[in-house]
Short mmCIF file of N, CA and C in Angstrom, two decimals:
data_model
loop_
_atom_site.label_atom_id
_atom_site.label_comp_id
_atom_site.label_asym_id
_atom_site.label_seq_id
_atom_site.Cartn_x
_atom_site.Cartn_y
_atom_site.Cartn_z
N MET F 1 -12.63 16.38 10.54
CA MET F 1 -12.66 16.27 9.29
C MET F 1 -11.76 15.24 8.87
N ARG F 2 -12.06 14.48 8.72
CA ARG F 2 -9.95 13.47 8.27
C ARG F 2 -10.34 12.36 7.11
N LEU F 3 -8.98 12.39 6.80
CA LEU F 3 -9.22 11.60 5.04
C LEU F 3 -9.11 9.82 5.87
N ASP F 4 -10.00 9.24 5.44
CA ASP F 4 -11.33 8.57 5.54
C ASP F 4 -10.07 6.74 5.35
N LEU F 5 -10.77 6.23 3.67
CA LEU F 5 -10.08 5.98 2.65
C LEU F 5 -9.03 5.78 1.93
N VAL F 6 -8.05 5.45 1.47
CA VAL F 6 -7.66 6.26 0.09
C VAL F 6 -7.17 4.69 -0.75
N THR F 7 -8.12 4.40 -2.51
CA THR F 7 -7.88 3.17 -2.75
C THR F 7 -5.87 3.10 -3.65
N ILE F 8 -6.13 1.97 -3.00
CA ILE F 8 -4.81 1.08 -4.47
C ILE F 8 -5.67 -0.15 -5.54
N ILE F 9 -5.16 -0.11 -5.95
CA ILE F 9 -6.24 -0.66 -7.87
C ILE F 9 -4.79 -1.76 -7.38
N VAL F 10 -6.10 -3.44 -7.15
CA VAL F 10 -5.09 -4.65 -7.27
C VAL F 10 -4.71 -5.40 -8.07
N ASP F 11 -4.30 -6.48 -8.34
CA ASP F 11 -4.92 -7.96 -9.86
C ASP F 11 -5.64 -8.60 -8.90
N ASP F 12 -5.09 -8.75 -7.92
CA ASP F 12 -5.90 -10.05 -6.62
C ASP F 12 -5.78 -9.42 -5.39
N TYR F 13 -6.83 -9.69 -4.97
CA TYR F 13 -7.37 -9.38 -2.83
C TYR F 13 -6.25 -9.90 -2.39
N ASP F 14 -6.05 -11.85 -1.95
CA ASP F 14 -6.01 -12.44 -1.15
C ASP F 14 -3.88 -12.48 -1.51
N ARG F 15 -3.45 -11.64 -2.40
CA ARG F 15 -1.94 -11.95 -2.64
C ARG F 15 -1.83 -10.29 -2.19
N ALA F 16 -2.76 -9.18 -2.52
CA ALA F 16 -2.50 -7.63 -1.69
C ALA F 16 -2.66 -7.81 -0.43
N ILE F 17 -3.74 -8.38 0.52
CA ILE F 17 -3.63 -9.29 2.28
C ILE F 17 -3.04 -9.75 2.37
N ARG F 18 -1.89 -10.49 1.47
CA ARG F 18 -0.98 -11.18 2.32
C ARG F 18 0.15 -10.28 2.49
N TYR F 19 0.06 -9.57 0.77
CA TYR F 19 1.92 -8.56 1.07
C TYR F 19 1.36 -7.54 1.80
N PHE F 20 -0.04 -6.50 2.34
CA PHE F 20 0.27 -5.88 3.18
C PHE F 20 0.18 -5.65 5.03
N THR F 21 -1.00 -7.61 5.01
CA THR F 21 -0.80 -7.32 6.11
C THR F 21 0.91 -8.67 6.81
N GLY F 22 1.69 -8.93 5.67
CA GLY F 22 2.43 -9.74 6.52
C GLY F 22 4.01 -8.71 5.93
N ALA F 23 3.71 -8.16 5.13
CA ALA F 23 5.17 -7.97 4.41
C ALA F 23 5.41 -6.31 5.20
N LEU F 24 4.40 -5.58 5.53
CA LEU F 24 4.39 -4.50 5.81
C LEU F 24 3.89 -4.21 7.06
N GLY F 25 3.30 -5.52 7.42
CA GLY F 25 2.58 -5.30 9.11
C GLY F 25 1.69 -4.67 8.93
N PHE F 26 0.81 -4.23 7.84
CA PHE F 26 -0.93 -3.63 8.34
C PHE F 26 -0.99 -4.33 8.98
N GLU F 27 -2.37 -3.29 9.16
CA GLU F 27 -3.70 -4.57 10.12
C GLU F 27 -4.81 -4.39 8.36
N LEU F 28 -5.54 -6.01 8.82
CA LEU F 28 -7.22 -6.30 8.18
C LEU F 28 -8.36 -5.49 9.17
N VAL F 29 -8.16 -5.30 8.39
CA VAL F 29 -9.41 -3.96 9.32
C VAL F 29 -11.43 -4.34 8.60
N GLU F 30 -11.13 -4.99 7.75
CA GLU F 30 -11.84 -5.07 6.63
C GLU F 30 -12.20 -6.00 5.60
N ASP F 31 -13.35 -6.97 5.69
CA ASP F 31 -13.36 -8.05 4.55
C ASP F 31 -14.35 -8.71 4.21
N SER F 32 -14.94 -7.84 3.30
CA SER F 32 -16.71 -8.36 3.40
C SER F 32 -16.72 -8.92 1.93
N PRO F 33 -18.38 -9.58 1.59
CA PRO F 33 -18.08 -9.63 0.35
C PRO F 33 -18.63 -7.46 0.50
N SER F 34 -19.54 -7.45 -0.80
CA SER F 34 -20.06 -6.16 -1.17
C SER F 34 -20.59 -6.33 -3.37
N ARG F 35 -20.99 -5.52 -3.59
CA ARG F 35 -21.25 -6.12 -5.38
C ARG F 35 -20.88 -4.89 -5.32
N THR F 36 -20.54 -4.54 -7.17
CA THR F 36 -20.51 -3.59 -7.75
C THR F 36 -21.64 -2.97 -8.68
N ASN F 37 -21.80 -1.45 -8.38
CA ASN F 37 -22.17 -0.50 -9.23
C ASN F 37 -23.22 -0.85 -9.77
N ASP F 38 -23.40 -2.09 -11.09
CA ASP F 38 -24.10 -3.30 -11.70
C ASP F 38 -24.31 -4.32 -11.25
N GLY F 39 -24.37 -4.67 -9.71
CA GLY F 39 -24.75 -6.06 -9.39
C GLY F 39 -23.76 -7.15 -8.85
N ARG F 40 -22.62 -7.16 -9.77
CA ARG F 40 -21.53 -7.86 -9.85
C ARG F 40 -20.94 -8.21 -7.85
N PRO F 41 -20.65 -9.41 -8.17
CA PRO F 41 -19.61 -9.63 -6.92
C PRO F 41 -18.46 -9.28 -6.73
N LYS F 42 -17.98 -8.49 -5.06
CA LYS F 42 -16.60 -8.06 -5.53
C LYS F 42 -16.43 -8.68 -3.73
N ARG F 43 -15.41 -7.61 -3.16
CA ARG F 43 -15.16 -7.43 -1.86
C ARG F 43 -14.75 -6.15 -1.45
N TRP F 44 -15.32 -5.52 -0.47
CA TRP F 44 -15.20 -4.43 0.42
C TRP F 44 -13.37 -5.29 0.86
N VAL F 45 -12.78 -4.54 0.80
CA VAL F 45 -10.99 -5.17 1.63
C VAL F 45 -10.46 -3.98 1.92
N VAL F 46 -10.21 -3.67 3.81
CA VAL F 46 -9.34 -2.28 4.00
C VAL F 46 -8.39 -2.79 4.84
N VAL F 47 -6.66 -2.40 4.83
CA VAL F 47 -6.13 -2.47 5.41
C VAL F 47 -5.79 -1.02 6.04
N ARG F 48 -4.58 -0.92 6.92
CA ARG F 48 -3.99 0.41 7.71
C ARG F 48 -2.91 -0.48 8.68
N PRO F 49 -1.70 0.57 8.82
CA PRO F 49 -0.89 0.42 9.89
C PRO F 49 -1.67 0.19 11.04
N PRO F 50 -1.34 -0.27 12.32
CA PRO F 50 -1.23 -0.67 13.21
C PRO F 50 -1.13 1.21 13.99
N GLY F 51 -2.07 1.44 14.68
CA GLY F 51 -2.96 2.59 15.35
C GLY F 51 -2.74 3.44 14.86
N ALA F 52 -3.50 2.85 12.74
CA ALA F 52 -3.72 4.54 11.69
C ALA F 52 -4.87 4.96 12.08
N GLN F 53 -5.75 5.19 11.79
CA GLN F 53 -6.95 5.43 11.02
C GLN F 53 -7.10 6.50 9.83
N THR F 54 -6.89 6.47 8.53
CA THR F 54 -6.50 6.04 7.76
C THR F 54 -5.74 5.19 7.20
N GLY F 55 -7.06 4.54 5.79
CA GLY F 55 -6.46 2.98 5.68
C GLY F 55 -6.30 3.23 4.27
N ILE F 56 -7.01 1.78 3.24
CA ILE F 56 -6.82 1.24 2.49
C ILE F 56 -7.34 0.34 1.98
N LEU F 57 -8.71 1.32 1.01
CA LEU F 57 -9.23 -0.08 1.15
C LEU F 57 -8.58 -0.55 -0.60
N LEU F 58 -8.39 -1.81 -0.96
CA LEU F 58 -7.97 -2.35 -2.10
C LEU F 58 -8.54 -2.81 -2.57
N ALA F 59 -8.29 -2.44 -3.88
CA ALA F 59 -10.25 -2.83 -4.89
C ALA F 59 -9.19 -3.94 -5.90
N ARG F 60 -9.66 -4.84 -6.40
CA ARG F 60 -9.70 -5.67 -7.95
C ARG F 60 -9.77 -4.43 -9.05
N ALA F 61 -8.82 -4.39 -9.83
CA ALA F 61 -9.22 -4.55 -11.30
C ALA F 61 -10.54 -4.78 -11.54
N ASP F 62 -11.13 -4.22 -11.62
CA ASP F 62 -12.06 -4.72 -12.82
C ASP F 62 -12.03 -3.58 -14.60
N GLY F 63 -11.67 -4.60 -15.29
CA GLY F 63 -11.67 -4.30 -16.68
C GLY F 63 -9.86 -4.19 -17.05
N GLU F 64 -10.28 -3.33 -18.69
CA GLU F 64 -9.29 -2.87 -18.63
C GLU F 64 -8.77 -1.64 -18.71
N ARG F 65 -9.37 -0.53 -18.44
CA ARG F 65 -8.72 0.71 -17.87
C ARG F 65 -8.31 0.52 -16.16
N GLN F 66 -9.15 -0.08 -15.41
CA GLN F 66 -8.30 -0.12 -14.07
C GLN F 66 -6.83 -1.54 -14.46
N THR F 67 -7.19 -2.14 -15.43
CA THR F 67 -6.12 -2.74 -15.19
C THR F 67 -4.57 -2.49 -15.69
N ALA F 68 -4.76 -1.64 -16.65
CA ALA F 68 -4.03 -1.24 -16.84
C ALA F 68 -3.50 -0.04 -15.92
N ALA F 69 -4.24 0.65 -14.76
CA ALA F 69 -3.53 1.28 -13.69
C ALA F 69 -2.84 0.28 -12.60
N VAL F 70 -2.93 -0.67 -12.72
CA VAL F 70 -2.55 -0.85 -12.15
C VAL F 70 -0.40 -0.57 -11.53
N GLY F 71 -0.78 -0.37 -10.52
CA GLY F 71 1.06 -0.50 -10.10
C GLY F 71 0.92 1.40 -10.92
N GLU F 72 0.23 1.42 -11.47
CA GLU F 72 1.09 3.09 -12.08
C GLU F 72 -0.16 3.89 -11.71
N GLN F 73 -0.55 4.00 -10.22
CA GLN F 73 -1.49 5.01 -9.78
C GLN F 73 -0.82 6.35 -9.50
N ALA F 74 -0.05 6.39 -9.18
CA ALA F 74 0.92 7.74 -9.28
C ALA F 74 1.57 8.32 -10.63
N ALA F 75 1.49 7.17 -11.17
CA ALA F 75 2.15 7.48 -13.12
C ALA F 75 3.32 7.36 -13.50
N GLY F 76 4.49 6.39 -12.12
CA GLY F 76 5.29 6.37 -11.58
C GLY F 76 6.09 7.02 -10.85
N ARG F 77 5.71 7.50 -10.18
CA ARG F 77 6.50 8.48 -9.15
C ARG F 77 5.65 8.17 -7.80
N VAL F 78 7.05 8.08 -6.93
CA VAL F 78 6.52 7.95 -5.73
C VAL F 78 5.08 8.56 -5.55
N GLY F 79 3.92 7.55 -4.64
CA GLY F 79 2.20 7.69 -4.15
C GLY F 79 1.83 8.08 -3.11
N PHE F 80 3.20 7.08 -2.50
CA PHE F 80 2.21 6.62 -1.48
C PHE F 80 3.37 6.67 -0.30
N PHE F 81 3.55 6.99 1.11
CA PHE F 81 4.37 7.61 2.22
C PHE F 81 4.03 6.87 3.43
N LEU F 82 5.31 5.31 3.53
CA LEU F 82 5.11 5.36 5.09
C LEU F 82 5.96 6.03 6.19
N ARG F 83 5.54 6.57 7.24
CA ARG F 83 6.13 6.69 7.93
C ARG F 83 6.25 5.44 9.33
N VAL F 84 7.60 5.12 9.43
CA VAL F 84 7.89 4.98 10.52
C VAL F 84 8.77 5.25 11.64
N ASP F 85 8.12 5.23 13.00
CA ASP F 85 9.63 5.64 14.61
C ASP F 85 10.92 4.76 14.10
N ASP F 86 11.03 3.28 14.01
CA ASP F 86 12.77 3.25 13.63
C ASP F 86 12.66 2.72 12.37
N PHE F 87 13.32 3.00 11.70
CA PHE F 87 13.17 3.10 10.47
C PHE F 87 14.71 1.63 9.90
N ASP F 88 15.88 1.25 11.08
CA ASP F 88 16.36 0.54 10.15
C ASP F 88 15.03 -0.64 10.29
N SER F 89 15.00 -1.40 12.05
CA SER F 89 14.33 -2.14 11.86
C SER F 89 12.98 -2.24 11.22
N ALA F 90 12.38 -1.38 10.51
CA ALA F 90 12.02 -1.98 9.64
C ALA F 90 12.01 -1.82 8.14
N TYR F 91 13.24 -1.46 7.37
CA TYR F 91 13.31 -1.55 6.41
C TYR F 91 14.60 -2.97 6.62
N GLU F 92 14.54 -2.77 7.47
CA GLU F 92 15.87 -4.68 8.03
C GLU F 92 14.35 -6.03 7.75
N ARG F 93 13.36 -5.88 8.17
CA ARG F 93 12.01 -6.70 7.96
C ARG F 93 11.32 -6.81 6.74
N MET F 94 11.53 -5.59 6.88
CA MET F 94 10.36 -5.47 4.83
C MET F 94 12.04 -6.49 3.83
N THR F 95 13.21 -5.71 4.36
CA THR F 95 13.68 -6.78 3.30
C THR F 95 13.08 -7.71 3.68
N ALA F 96 13.65 -8.78 4.78
CA ALA F 96 13.48 -10.28 5.20
C ALA F 96 12.33 -10.39 4.69
N ALA F 97 11.09 -10.06 4.26
CA ALA F 97 10.28 -10.48 3.98
C ALA F 97 9.43 -10.20 2.43
N GLY F 98 10.75 -9.88 1.80
CA GLY F 98 11.04 -10.01 0.72
C GLY F 98 10.43 -8.31 -0.63
N VAL F 99 9.97 -7.20 0.36
CA VAL F 99 9.70 -6.48 -0.05
C VAL F 99 10.71 -5.19 -1.05
N GLU F 100 10.77 -5.77 -2.12
CA GLU F 100 11.44 -4.79 -3.48
C GLU F 100 11.97 -3.60 -2.66
N PHE F 101 13.40 -2.82 -2.67
CA PHE F 101 13.47 -1.70 -2.34
C PHE F 101 14.38 -1.19 -3.95
N VAL F 102 13.92 -0.16 -4.47
CA VAL F 102 14.16 0.25 -5.72
C VAL F 102 15.78 1.28 -5.39
N THR F 103 15.44 1.67 -4.19
CA THR F 103 16.92 3.19 -4.05
C THR F 103 18.01 2.43 -2.40
N ALA F 104 18.15 2.58 -2.61
CA ALA F 104 19.04 2.16 -0.38
C ALA F 104 18.06 3.65 0.27
N PRO F 105 18.48 3.43 1.02
CA PRO F 105 18.10 4.28 2.56
C PRO F 105 19.18 5.65 2.02
N ARG F 106 18.45 6.94 2.51
CA ARG F 106 19.38 8.43 2.43
C ARG F 106 18.96 9.13 3.67
N ALA F 107 19.48 9.58 3.25
CA ALA F 107 19.44 10.78 4.95
C ALA F 107 18.99 11.75 3.84
N GLU F 108 17.70 12.99 4.11
CA GLU F 108 17.18 14.10 3.56
C GLU F 108 16.60 14.52 4.26
N PRO F 109 16.85 16.24 4.36
CA PRO F 109 16.14 17.23 5.39
C PRO F 109 15.08 16.57 6.34
N TYR F 110 14.35 15.83 5.17
CA TYR F 110 12.84 15.67 6.81
C TYR F 110 13.36 14.41 6.66
N GLY F 111 14.47 12.91 6.31
CA GLY F 111 14.53 12.03 7.11
C GLY F 111 15.00 10.78 6.34
N ARG F 112 15.46 9.87 6.60
CA ARG F 112 15.65 8.92 6.23
C ARG F 112 14.60 8.32 5.48
N VAL F 113 14.84 8.17 4.50
CA VAL F 113 13.94 7.14 3.13
C VAL F 113 15.07 6.08 2.19
N ALA F 114 13.74 5.56 1.67
CA ALA F 114 14.00 4.29 0.55
C ALA F 114 13.07 4.01 0.14
N VAL F 115 13.17 4.53 -1.48
CA VAL F 115 11.74 3.73 -2.50
C VAL F 115 11.37 2.06 -2.24
N PHE F 116 10.34 2.20 -2.31
CA PHE F 116 9.93 0.76 -2.49
C PHE F 116 9.05 0.60 -3.74
N ARG F 117 8.83 -0.72 -4.09
CA ARG F 117 7.10 -0.82 -4.63
C ARG F 117 5.89 -1.92 -4.14
N ASP F 118 4.80 -1.94 -3.87
CA ASP F 118 4.21 -2.89 -3.37
C ASP F 118 4.01 -4.00 -3.85
N VAL F 119 2.61 -4.34 -4.03
CA VAL F 119 2.64 -5.86 -4.79
C VAL F 119 2.06 -5.74 -5.54
N ALA F 120 0.93 -4.11 -6.15
CA ALA F 120 0.75 -3.94 -7.74
C ALA F 120 2.12 -2.99 -8.21
N GLY F 121 3.40 -2.59 -7.71
CA GLY F 121 4.29 -2.45 -8.15
C GLY F 121 3.96 -1.04 -8.07
N ASN F 122 3.18 -0.13 -6.99
CA ASN F 122 3.06 1.63 -6.85
C ASN F 122 4.30 1.60 -6.18
N ARG F 123 4.59 3.28 -6.80
CA ARG F 123 6.16 3.22 -5.16
C ARG F 123 5.92 3.57 -4.51
N TRP F 124 6.14 3.31 -3.37
CA TRP F 124 6.30 3.71 -2.02
C TRP F 124 7.70 4.32 -1.30
N ASP F 125 7.68 5.69 -0.37
CA ASP F 125 8.25 5.59 0.50
C ASP F 125 8.43 5.47 2.16
N LEU F 126 9.89 4.69 1.98
CA LEU F 126 9.37 4.56 3.51
C LEU F 126 10.78 5.52 4.39
N LEU F 127 9.31 6.74 4.79
CA LEU F 127 10.81 7.75 5.75
C LEU F 127 10.75 7.07 7.48
N GLY F 128 11.75 8.18 7.72
CA GLY F 128 11.81 7.53 9.22
C GLY F 128 12.74 8.75 9.48
N PRO F 129 12.91 8.74 10.70
CA PRO F 129 13.24 10.53 11.02
C PRO F 129 14.49 10.43 10.67
N ALA F 130 14.88 12.07 10.70
CA ALA F 130 15.60 13.19 10.22
C ALA F 130 17.09 12.39 11.75
N GLY F 131 18.36 12.30 11.28
CA GLY F 131 19.60 11.43 12.23
C GLY F 131 19.21 10.28 12.85
#
């Protein structure tokens, strides 16, 4: 058993793809035409970090309820965690790519951490090794 996908609700597929593949360095795994349950066109868009098995389904908001959830999937808390082997390099690369960090890097017992917002406004921890 494994966790295959998690969903992030976004307002625009292409902008989200550019962010995840460009700013975060993820791979675009799939971008296929699909249909909603009631037959309207949509896309099946999956991104994931290089070498990872678990991916992120980028789902465009459909309707008022989903639109209201864009950027608020974890109710303002950090809801996603990106672990890297080289924290300083990742932080510098992401900062140069325009990623919005909302905290400065700090040391915690579980490693180095800095909070950033994704393209939709959701909060993430960038996590690196301790010490």
